[in-house]
Short mmCIF file of C-alpha atoms in Angstrom, two decimals:
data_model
loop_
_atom_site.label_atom_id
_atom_site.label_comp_id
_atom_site.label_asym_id
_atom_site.label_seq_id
_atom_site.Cartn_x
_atom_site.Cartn_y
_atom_site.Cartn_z
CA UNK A 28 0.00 0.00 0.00
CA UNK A 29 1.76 3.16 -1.59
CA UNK A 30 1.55 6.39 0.32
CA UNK A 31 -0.91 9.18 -0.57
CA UNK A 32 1.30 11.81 -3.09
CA UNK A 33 0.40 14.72 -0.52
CA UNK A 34 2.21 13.12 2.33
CA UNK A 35 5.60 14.84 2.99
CA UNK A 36 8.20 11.81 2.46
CA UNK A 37 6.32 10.22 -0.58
CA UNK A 38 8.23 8.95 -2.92
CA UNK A 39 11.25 8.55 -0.61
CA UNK A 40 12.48 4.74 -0.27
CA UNK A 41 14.60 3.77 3.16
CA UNK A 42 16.06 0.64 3.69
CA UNK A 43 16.22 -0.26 7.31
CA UNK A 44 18.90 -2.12 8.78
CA UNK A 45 17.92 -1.36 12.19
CA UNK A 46 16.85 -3.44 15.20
CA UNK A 47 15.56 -2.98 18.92
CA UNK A 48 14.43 0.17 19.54
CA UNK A 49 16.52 3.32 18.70
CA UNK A 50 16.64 2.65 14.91
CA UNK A 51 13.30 1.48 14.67
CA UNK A 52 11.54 4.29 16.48
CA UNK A 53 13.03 6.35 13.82
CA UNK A 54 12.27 4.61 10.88
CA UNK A 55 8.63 3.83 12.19
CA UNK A 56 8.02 7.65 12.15
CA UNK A 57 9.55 8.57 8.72
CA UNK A 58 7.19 5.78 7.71
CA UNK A 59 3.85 7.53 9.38
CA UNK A 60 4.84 10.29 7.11
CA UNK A 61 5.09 8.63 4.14
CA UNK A 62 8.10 6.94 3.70
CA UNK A 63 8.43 3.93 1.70
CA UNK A 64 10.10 1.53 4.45
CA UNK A 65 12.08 -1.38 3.74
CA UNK A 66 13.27 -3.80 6.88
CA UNK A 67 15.90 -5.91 6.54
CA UNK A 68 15.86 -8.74 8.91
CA UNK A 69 17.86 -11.68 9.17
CA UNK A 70 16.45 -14.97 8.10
CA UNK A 71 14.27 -17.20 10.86
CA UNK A 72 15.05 -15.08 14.24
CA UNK A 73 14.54 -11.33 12.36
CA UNK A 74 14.41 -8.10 14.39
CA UNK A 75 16.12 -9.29 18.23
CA UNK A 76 12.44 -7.47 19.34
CA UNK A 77 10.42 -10.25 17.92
CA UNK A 78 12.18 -12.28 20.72
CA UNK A 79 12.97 -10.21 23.63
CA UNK A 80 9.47 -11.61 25.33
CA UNK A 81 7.62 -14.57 25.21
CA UNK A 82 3.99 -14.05 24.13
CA UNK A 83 1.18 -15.79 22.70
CA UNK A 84 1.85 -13.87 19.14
CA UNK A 85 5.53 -15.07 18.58
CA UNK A 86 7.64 -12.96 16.97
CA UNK A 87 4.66 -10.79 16.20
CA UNK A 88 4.35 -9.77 19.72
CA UNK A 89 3.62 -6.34 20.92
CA UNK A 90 7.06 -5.15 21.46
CA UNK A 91 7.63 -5.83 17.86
CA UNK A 92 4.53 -4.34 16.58
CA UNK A 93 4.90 -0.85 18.80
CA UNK A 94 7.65 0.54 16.66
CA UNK A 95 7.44 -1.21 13.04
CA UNK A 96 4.25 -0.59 11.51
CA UNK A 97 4.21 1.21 7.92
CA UNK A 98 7.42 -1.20 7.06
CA UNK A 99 7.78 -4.09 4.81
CA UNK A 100 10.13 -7.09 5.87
CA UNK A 101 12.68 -8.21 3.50
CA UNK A 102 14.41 -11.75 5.29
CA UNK A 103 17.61 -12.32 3.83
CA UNK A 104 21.28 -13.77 4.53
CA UNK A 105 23.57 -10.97 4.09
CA UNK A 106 26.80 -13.70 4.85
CA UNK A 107 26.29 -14.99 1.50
CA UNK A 108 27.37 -13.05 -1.74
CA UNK A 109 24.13 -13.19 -3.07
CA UNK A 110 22.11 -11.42 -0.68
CA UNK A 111 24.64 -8.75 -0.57
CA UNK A 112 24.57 -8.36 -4.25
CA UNK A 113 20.70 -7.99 -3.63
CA UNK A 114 21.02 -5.50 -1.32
CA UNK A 115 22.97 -3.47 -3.19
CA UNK A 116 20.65 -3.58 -6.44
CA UNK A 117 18.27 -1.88 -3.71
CA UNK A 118 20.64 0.75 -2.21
CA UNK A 119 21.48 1.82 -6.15
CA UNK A 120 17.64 3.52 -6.32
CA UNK A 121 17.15 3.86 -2.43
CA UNK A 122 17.30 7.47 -0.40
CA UNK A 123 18.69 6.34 3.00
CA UNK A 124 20.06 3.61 4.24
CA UNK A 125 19.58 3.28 8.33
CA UNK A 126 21.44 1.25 10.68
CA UNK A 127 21.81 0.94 14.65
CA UNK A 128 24.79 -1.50 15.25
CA UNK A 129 28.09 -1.30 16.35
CA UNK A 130 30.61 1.14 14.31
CA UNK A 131 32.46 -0.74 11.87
CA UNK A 132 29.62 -3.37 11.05
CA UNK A 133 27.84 -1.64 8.37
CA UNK A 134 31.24 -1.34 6.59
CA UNK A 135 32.55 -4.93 7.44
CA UNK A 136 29.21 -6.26 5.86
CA UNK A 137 29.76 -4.56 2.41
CA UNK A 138 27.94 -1.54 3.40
CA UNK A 139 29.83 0.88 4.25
CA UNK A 140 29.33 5.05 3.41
CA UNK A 141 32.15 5.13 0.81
CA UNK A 142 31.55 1.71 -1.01
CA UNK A 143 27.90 3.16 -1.41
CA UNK A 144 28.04 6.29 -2.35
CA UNK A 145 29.98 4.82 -5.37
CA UNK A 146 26.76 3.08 -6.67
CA UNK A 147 24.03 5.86 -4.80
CA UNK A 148 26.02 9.52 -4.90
CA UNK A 149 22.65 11.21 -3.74
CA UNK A 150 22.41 8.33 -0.73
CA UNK A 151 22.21 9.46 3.12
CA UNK A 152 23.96 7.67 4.89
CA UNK A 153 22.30 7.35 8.89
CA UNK A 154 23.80 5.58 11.36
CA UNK A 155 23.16 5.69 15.26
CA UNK A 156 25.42 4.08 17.58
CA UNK A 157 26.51 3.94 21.53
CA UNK A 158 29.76 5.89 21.49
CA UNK A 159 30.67 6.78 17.61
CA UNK A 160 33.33 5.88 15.28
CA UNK A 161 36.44 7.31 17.28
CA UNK A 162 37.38 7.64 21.40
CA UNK A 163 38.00 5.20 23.78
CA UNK A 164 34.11 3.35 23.99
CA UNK A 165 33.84 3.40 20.01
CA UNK A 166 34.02 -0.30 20.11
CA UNK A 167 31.46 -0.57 23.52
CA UNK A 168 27.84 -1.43 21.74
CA UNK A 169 25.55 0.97 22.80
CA UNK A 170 22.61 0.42 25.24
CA UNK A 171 19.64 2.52 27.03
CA UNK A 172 21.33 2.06 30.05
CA UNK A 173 24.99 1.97 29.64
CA UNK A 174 24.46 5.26 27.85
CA UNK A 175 22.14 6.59 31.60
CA UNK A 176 25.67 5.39 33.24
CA UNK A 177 28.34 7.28 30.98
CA UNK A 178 26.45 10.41 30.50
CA UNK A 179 25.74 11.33 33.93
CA UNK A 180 21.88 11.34 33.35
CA UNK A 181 21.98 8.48 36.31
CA UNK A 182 23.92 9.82 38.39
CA UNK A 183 21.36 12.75 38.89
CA UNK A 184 18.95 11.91 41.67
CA UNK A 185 16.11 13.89 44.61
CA UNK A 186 18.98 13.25 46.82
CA UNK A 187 22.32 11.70 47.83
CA UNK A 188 20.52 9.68 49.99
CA UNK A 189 18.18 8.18 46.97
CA UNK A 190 19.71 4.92 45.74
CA UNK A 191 21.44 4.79 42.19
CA UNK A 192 18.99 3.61 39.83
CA UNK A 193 18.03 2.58 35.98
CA UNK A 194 15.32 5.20 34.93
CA UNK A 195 12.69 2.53 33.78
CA UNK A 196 11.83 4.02 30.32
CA UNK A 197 13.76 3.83 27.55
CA UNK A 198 14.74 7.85 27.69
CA UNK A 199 18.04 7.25 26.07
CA UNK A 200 17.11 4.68 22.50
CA UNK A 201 13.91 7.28 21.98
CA UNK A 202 16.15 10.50 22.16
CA UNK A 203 18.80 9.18 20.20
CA UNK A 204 16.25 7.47 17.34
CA UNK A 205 14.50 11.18 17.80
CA UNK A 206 18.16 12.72 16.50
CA UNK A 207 18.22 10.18 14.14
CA UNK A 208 15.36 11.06 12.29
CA UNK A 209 15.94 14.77 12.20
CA UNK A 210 19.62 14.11 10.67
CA UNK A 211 17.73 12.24 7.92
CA UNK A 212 14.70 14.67 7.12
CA UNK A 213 17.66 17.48 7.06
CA UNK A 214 20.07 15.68 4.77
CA UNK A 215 16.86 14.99 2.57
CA UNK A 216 16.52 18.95 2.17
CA UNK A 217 20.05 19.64 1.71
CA UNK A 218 20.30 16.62 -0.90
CA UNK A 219 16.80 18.88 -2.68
CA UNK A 220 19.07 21.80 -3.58
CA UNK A 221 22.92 19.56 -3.94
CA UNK A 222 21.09 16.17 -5.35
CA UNK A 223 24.01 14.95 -3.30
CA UNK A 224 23.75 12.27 -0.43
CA UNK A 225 25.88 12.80 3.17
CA UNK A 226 26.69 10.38 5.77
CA UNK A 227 24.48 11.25 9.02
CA UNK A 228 25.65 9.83 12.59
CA UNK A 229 24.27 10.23 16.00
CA UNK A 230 25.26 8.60 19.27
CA UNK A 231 23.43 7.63 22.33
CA UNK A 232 26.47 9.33 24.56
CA UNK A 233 25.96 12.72 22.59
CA UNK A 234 22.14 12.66 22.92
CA UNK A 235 22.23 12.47 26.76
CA UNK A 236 24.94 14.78 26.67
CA UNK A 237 22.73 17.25 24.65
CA UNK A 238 19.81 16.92 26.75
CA UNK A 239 21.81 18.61 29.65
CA UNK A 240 22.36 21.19 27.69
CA UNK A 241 21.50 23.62 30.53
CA UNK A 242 23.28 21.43 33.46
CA UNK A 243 26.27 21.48 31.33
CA UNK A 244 26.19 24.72 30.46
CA UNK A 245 26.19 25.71 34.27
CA UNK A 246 28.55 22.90 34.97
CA UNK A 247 31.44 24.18 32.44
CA UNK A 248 31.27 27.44 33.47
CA UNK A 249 30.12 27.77 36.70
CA UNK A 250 31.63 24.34 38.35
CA UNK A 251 27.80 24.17 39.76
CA UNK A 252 25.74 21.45 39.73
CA UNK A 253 22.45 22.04 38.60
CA UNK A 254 19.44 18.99 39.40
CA UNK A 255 16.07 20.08 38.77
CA UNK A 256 15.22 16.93 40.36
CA UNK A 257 16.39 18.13 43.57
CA UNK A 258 14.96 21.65 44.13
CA UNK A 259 13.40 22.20 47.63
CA UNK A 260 9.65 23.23 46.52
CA UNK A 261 8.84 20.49 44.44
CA UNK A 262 8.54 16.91 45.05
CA UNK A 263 6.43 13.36 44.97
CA UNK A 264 4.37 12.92 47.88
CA UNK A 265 2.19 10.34 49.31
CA UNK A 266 -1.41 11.30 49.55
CA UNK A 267 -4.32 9.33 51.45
CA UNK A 268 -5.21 7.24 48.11
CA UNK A 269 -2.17 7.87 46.12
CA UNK A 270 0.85 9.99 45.19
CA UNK A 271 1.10 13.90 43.73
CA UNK A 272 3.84 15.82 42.25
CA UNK A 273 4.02 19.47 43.01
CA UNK A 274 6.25 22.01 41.39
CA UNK A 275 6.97 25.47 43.61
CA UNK A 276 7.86 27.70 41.23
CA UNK A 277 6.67 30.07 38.15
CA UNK A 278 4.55 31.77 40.40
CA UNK A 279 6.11 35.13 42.62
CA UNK A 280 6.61 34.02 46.56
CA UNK A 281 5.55 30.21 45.75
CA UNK A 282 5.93 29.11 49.19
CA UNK A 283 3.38 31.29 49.97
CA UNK A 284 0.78 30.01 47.66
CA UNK A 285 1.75 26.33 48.96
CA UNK A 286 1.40 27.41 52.22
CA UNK A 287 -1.90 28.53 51.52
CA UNK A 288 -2.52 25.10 49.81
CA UNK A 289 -1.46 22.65 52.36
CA UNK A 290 -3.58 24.79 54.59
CA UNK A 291 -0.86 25.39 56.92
CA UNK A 292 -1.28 27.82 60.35
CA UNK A 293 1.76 29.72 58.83
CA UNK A 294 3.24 31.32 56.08
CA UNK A 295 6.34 29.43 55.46
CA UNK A 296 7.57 32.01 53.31
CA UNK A 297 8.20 34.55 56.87
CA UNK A 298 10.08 31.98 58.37
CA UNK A 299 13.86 33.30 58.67
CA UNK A 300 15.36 29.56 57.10
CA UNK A 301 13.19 29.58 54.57
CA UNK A 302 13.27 32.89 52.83
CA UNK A 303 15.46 32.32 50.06
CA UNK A 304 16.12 29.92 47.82
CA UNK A 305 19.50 29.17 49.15
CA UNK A 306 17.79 29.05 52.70
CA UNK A 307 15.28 26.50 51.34
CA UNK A 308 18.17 24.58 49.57
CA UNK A 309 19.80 24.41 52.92
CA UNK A 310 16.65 23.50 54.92
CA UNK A 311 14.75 21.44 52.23
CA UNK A 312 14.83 18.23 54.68
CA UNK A 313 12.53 20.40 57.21
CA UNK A 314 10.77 22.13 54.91
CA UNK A 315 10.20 18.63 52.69
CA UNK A 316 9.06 17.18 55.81
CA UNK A 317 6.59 19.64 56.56
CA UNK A 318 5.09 19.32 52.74
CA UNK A 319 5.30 14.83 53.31
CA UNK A 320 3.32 15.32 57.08
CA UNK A 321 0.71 17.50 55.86
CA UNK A 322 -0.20 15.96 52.17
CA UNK A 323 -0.35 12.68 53.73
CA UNK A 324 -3.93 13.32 56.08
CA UNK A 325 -5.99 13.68 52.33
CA UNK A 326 -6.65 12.60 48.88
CA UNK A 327 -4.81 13.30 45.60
CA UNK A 328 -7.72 15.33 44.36
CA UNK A 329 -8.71 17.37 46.99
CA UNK A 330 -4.92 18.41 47.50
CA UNK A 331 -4.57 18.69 43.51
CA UNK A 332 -7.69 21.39 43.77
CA UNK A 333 -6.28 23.12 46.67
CA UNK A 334 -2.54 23.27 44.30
CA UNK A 335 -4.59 24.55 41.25
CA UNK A 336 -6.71 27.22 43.59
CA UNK A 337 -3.19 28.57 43.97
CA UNK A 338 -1.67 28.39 40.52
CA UNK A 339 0.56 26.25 41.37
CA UNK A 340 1.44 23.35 38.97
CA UNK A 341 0.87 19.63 40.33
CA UNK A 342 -0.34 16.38 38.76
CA UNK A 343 -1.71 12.91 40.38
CA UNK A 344 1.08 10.54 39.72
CA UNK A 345 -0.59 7.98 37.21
CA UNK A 346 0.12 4.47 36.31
CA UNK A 347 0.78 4.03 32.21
CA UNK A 348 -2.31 1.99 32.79
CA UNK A 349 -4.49 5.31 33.97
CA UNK A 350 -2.62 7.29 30.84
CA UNK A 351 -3.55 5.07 28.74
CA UNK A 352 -7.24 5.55 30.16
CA UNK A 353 -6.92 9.30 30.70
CA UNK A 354 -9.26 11.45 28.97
CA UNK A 355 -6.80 13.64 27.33
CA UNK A 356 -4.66 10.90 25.51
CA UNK A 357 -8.50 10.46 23.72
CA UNK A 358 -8.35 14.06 23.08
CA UNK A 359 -5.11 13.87 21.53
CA UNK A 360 -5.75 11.08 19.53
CA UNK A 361 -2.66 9.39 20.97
CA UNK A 362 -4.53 5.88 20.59
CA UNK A 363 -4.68 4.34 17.50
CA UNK A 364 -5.45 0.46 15.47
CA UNK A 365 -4.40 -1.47 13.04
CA UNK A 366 -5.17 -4.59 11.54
CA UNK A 367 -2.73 -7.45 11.59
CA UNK A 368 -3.02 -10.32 9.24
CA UNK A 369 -2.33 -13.08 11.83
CA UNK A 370 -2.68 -11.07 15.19
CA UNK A 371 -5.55 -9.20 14.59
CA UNK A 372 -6.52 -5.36 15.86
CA UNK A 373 -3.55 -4.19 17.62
CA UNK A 374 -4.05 -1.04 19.57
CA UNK A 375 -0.79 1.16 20.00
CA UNK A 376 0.38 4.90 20.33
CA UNK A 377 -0.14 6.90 17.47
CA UNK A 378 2.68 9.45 16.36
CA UNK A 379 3.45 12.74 18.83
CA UNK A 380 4.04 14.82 15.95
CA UNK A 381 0.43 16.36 14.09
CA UNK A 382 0.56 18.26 10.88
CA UNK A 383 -2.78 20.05 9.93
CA UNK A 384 -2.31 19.00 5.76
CA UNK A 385 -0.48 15.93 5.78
CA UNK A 386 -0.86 13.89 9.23
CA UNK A 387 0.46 11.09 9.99
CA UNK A 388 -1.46 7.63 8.46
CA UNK A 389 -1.17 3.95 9.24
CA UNK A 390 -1.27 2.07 5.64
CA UNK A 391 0.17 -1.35 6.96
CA UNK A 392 0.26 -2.90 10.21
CA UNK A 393 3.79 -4.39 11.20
CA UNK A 394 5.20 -6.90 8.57
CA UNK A 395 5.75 -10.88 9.75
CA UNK A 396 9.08 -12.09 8.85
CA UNK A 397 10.03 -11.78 5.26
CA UNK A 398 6.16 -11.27 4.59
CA UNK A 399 7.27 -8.79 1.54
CA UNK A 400 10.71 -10.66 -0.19
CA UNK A 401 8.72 -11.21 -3.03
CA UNK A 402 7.14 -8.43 -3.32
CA UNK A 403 10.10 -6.21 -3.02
CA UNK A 404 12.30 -7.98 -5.05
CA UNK A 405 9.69 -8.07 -7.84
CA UNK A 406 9.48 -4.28 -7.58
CA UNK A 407 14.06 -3.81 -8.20
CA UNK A 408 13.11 -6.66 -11.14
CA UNK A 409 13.89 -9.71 -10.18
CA UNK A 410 11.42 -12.30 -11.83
CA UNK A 411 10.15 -15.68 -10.54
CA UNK A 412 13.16 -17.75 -11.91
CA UNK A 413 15.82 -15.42 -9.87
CA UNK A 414 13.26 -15.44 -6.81
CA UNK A 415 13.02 -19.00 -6.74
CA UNK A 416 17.15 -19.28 -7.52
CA UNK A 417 17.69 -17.38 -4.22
CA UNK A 418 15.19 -19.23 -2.33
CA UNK A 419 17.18 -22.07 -3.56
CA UNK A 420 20.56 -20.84 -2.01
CA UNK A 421 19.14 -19.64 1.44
CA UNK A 422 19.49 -16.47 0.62
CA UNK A 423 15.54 -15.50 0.77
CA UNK A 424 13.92 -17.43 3.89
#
């Protein structure tokens, strides 16, 4: 199923090398937008995502089908000389090629920037890796979590006291497939006006790095440590049914107002310790304390009433479960279906990004193993006899 001609990346063939999460997050959206995507998967296991969790649905299990709908699945061996010679036939009329592995793989499997921009001058080149291609971790594979530890994102906590932890969603593989995507969509516009292709690269290590752009900023120059995480009038705390976040700021004399909130006999504000920030910094176990005691004797709502009486911001600390549920991910439209040949109606998140002319469409749910070879190959014209000839060899399976 073609894309409509008015969708932005019509016309615009990617073949997709990558795997897990960070490369297919990427492709999934240029494909919402139009983009014809082809996956490349090795033969019988595929995508390491098909596998990562039993379920019921195989290697068509919901991990799988979050992140590759609006792609069609080419299976083949690229350790034999034939697949690779397939591969390339494709590259020679494609406009990116994407991977996610390790540096140095692309290139040792025949598919390397300079060995195909021989055959594809106008082809971009993306590739998204842990570390990059030089430094001391360029050979480390990259990993949500390995990248948390490196770039100091884990290290950042409430408190000292707080344990070290893994932050439970995969901030790091999204960000980094996030970059991805915008390297491609603005070597596509530079490629309109040169007709000439560019290698792209992105990192997990530089994306965390670049989303403390403000904590590094301070760090650098300053030698200060800045954690938003830790500042003394906002926190998580327990309610009678519950849990609510508050955030004491944006508003002039915020203590105030949460004073007034939490329905305190004082204005904590007046209180000599507490009437700066650097005060509040030093206090912030008393003053936290104080907050922890008093939201504790009633509900998330009534407290979240009493916060929004005030203007000050706060939010009842949901499950993904009660997102999911919430009536403003139905307002959004952040909820969408599709229809699986084998699985059925799969419900999954539709893409963040909304365009008023050319939104984003689902044309094909995501493809089982190999479920296009022949369809793909037909379309770079190879006929029945070379199909089957490859078949033959292992090469298509």
């Amino acid at each position: 199923m073609t894309a409509p001609a008015s969708m932005p990346l019509s016309g615009v063939t990617i073949v997709d090398f990558t795997q897990v999460y960070m490369g297919p997050c990427c492709t999934q959206l240029l494909g919402d937008f139009g983009a014809d995507i082809i996956k490349i998967e090795r033969p019988v296991t595929g995508d390491i995502s098909r596998n990562s969790f039993p379920d019921k649905d195989g290697q068509d299990n919901p991990i799988f089908l979050a992140i590759n709908r609006n792609k069609r699945s080419l299976s083949i061996d690229t350790r034999k000389e034939e697949g690779r010679e397939v591969l390339h036939q494709l590259l020679v009329d494609a406009d990116v090629v994407v991977s996610n592995f390790r540096a140095g793989v692309m290139e040792r499997m025949g598919f390397g920037y300079e060995e195909l921009k021989k055959i594809n001058p106008g082809l971009i080149w993306a590739s998204g890796t842990g570390f990059g291609t030089e430094g001391p971790y360029a050979h480390k594979g990259g990993q949500d979590v390995i990248a948390q530890a490196y770039s100091g994102v884990m290290w950042r906590r409430e408190s000292a006291d707080s344990p070290l932890s893994v932050y439970p969603t995969t901030l790091c593989d999204y960000t980094t497939g996030m970059h991805l995507m915008q390297g491609i969509l603005l070597a596509l516009r530079t490629r309109d006006e040169s007709g000439v292709g560019q290698k792209v690269e992105v990192t997990m290590y530089d994306s965390m790095l670049h989303m403390q752009m403000q904590e590094a900023c301070m760090q650098l120059n300053r030698g200060y440590e800045v954690n938003w995480g830790a500042m003394p009038l906002s926190g998580v705390y327990a309610t009678m049914d519950g849990a609510i976040t508050m955030v004491g700021g944006f508003t002039e004399d915020p203590l105030r107002h949460i004073s007034l909130a939490l329905e305190l006999d004082e204005d904590l504000s007046l209180r000599p310790e507490f009437v700066t920030l650097e005060q509040q910094f030093e206090h912030k176990p008393a003053l936290q304390s104080i907050f922890r005691d008093k939201i504790a004797t009633n509900t998330t709502a009534y407290w979240g009433e009493r916060l929004e009486n005030e203007g000050l911001l706060n939010a009842p600390v949901h499950t993904l479960e009660q997102a999911l549920a919430d009536e403003q991910t139905t307002a959004n439209q952040m909820i969408v279906e599709a229809e699986h040949p084998t699985v059925g109606k799969v419900r999954m998140l539709n893409a963040p990004i909304r365009l008023s002319a050319t939104p984003p469409t689902i044309r094909r749910s995501a493809p089982r193993l190999g479920e296009h070879n022949v369809e793909v190959l037909q379309e770079n014209g190879y006929d029945e006899a070379a199909i089957a000839r490859l078949q033959e060899l292992g090469v298509l399976r």
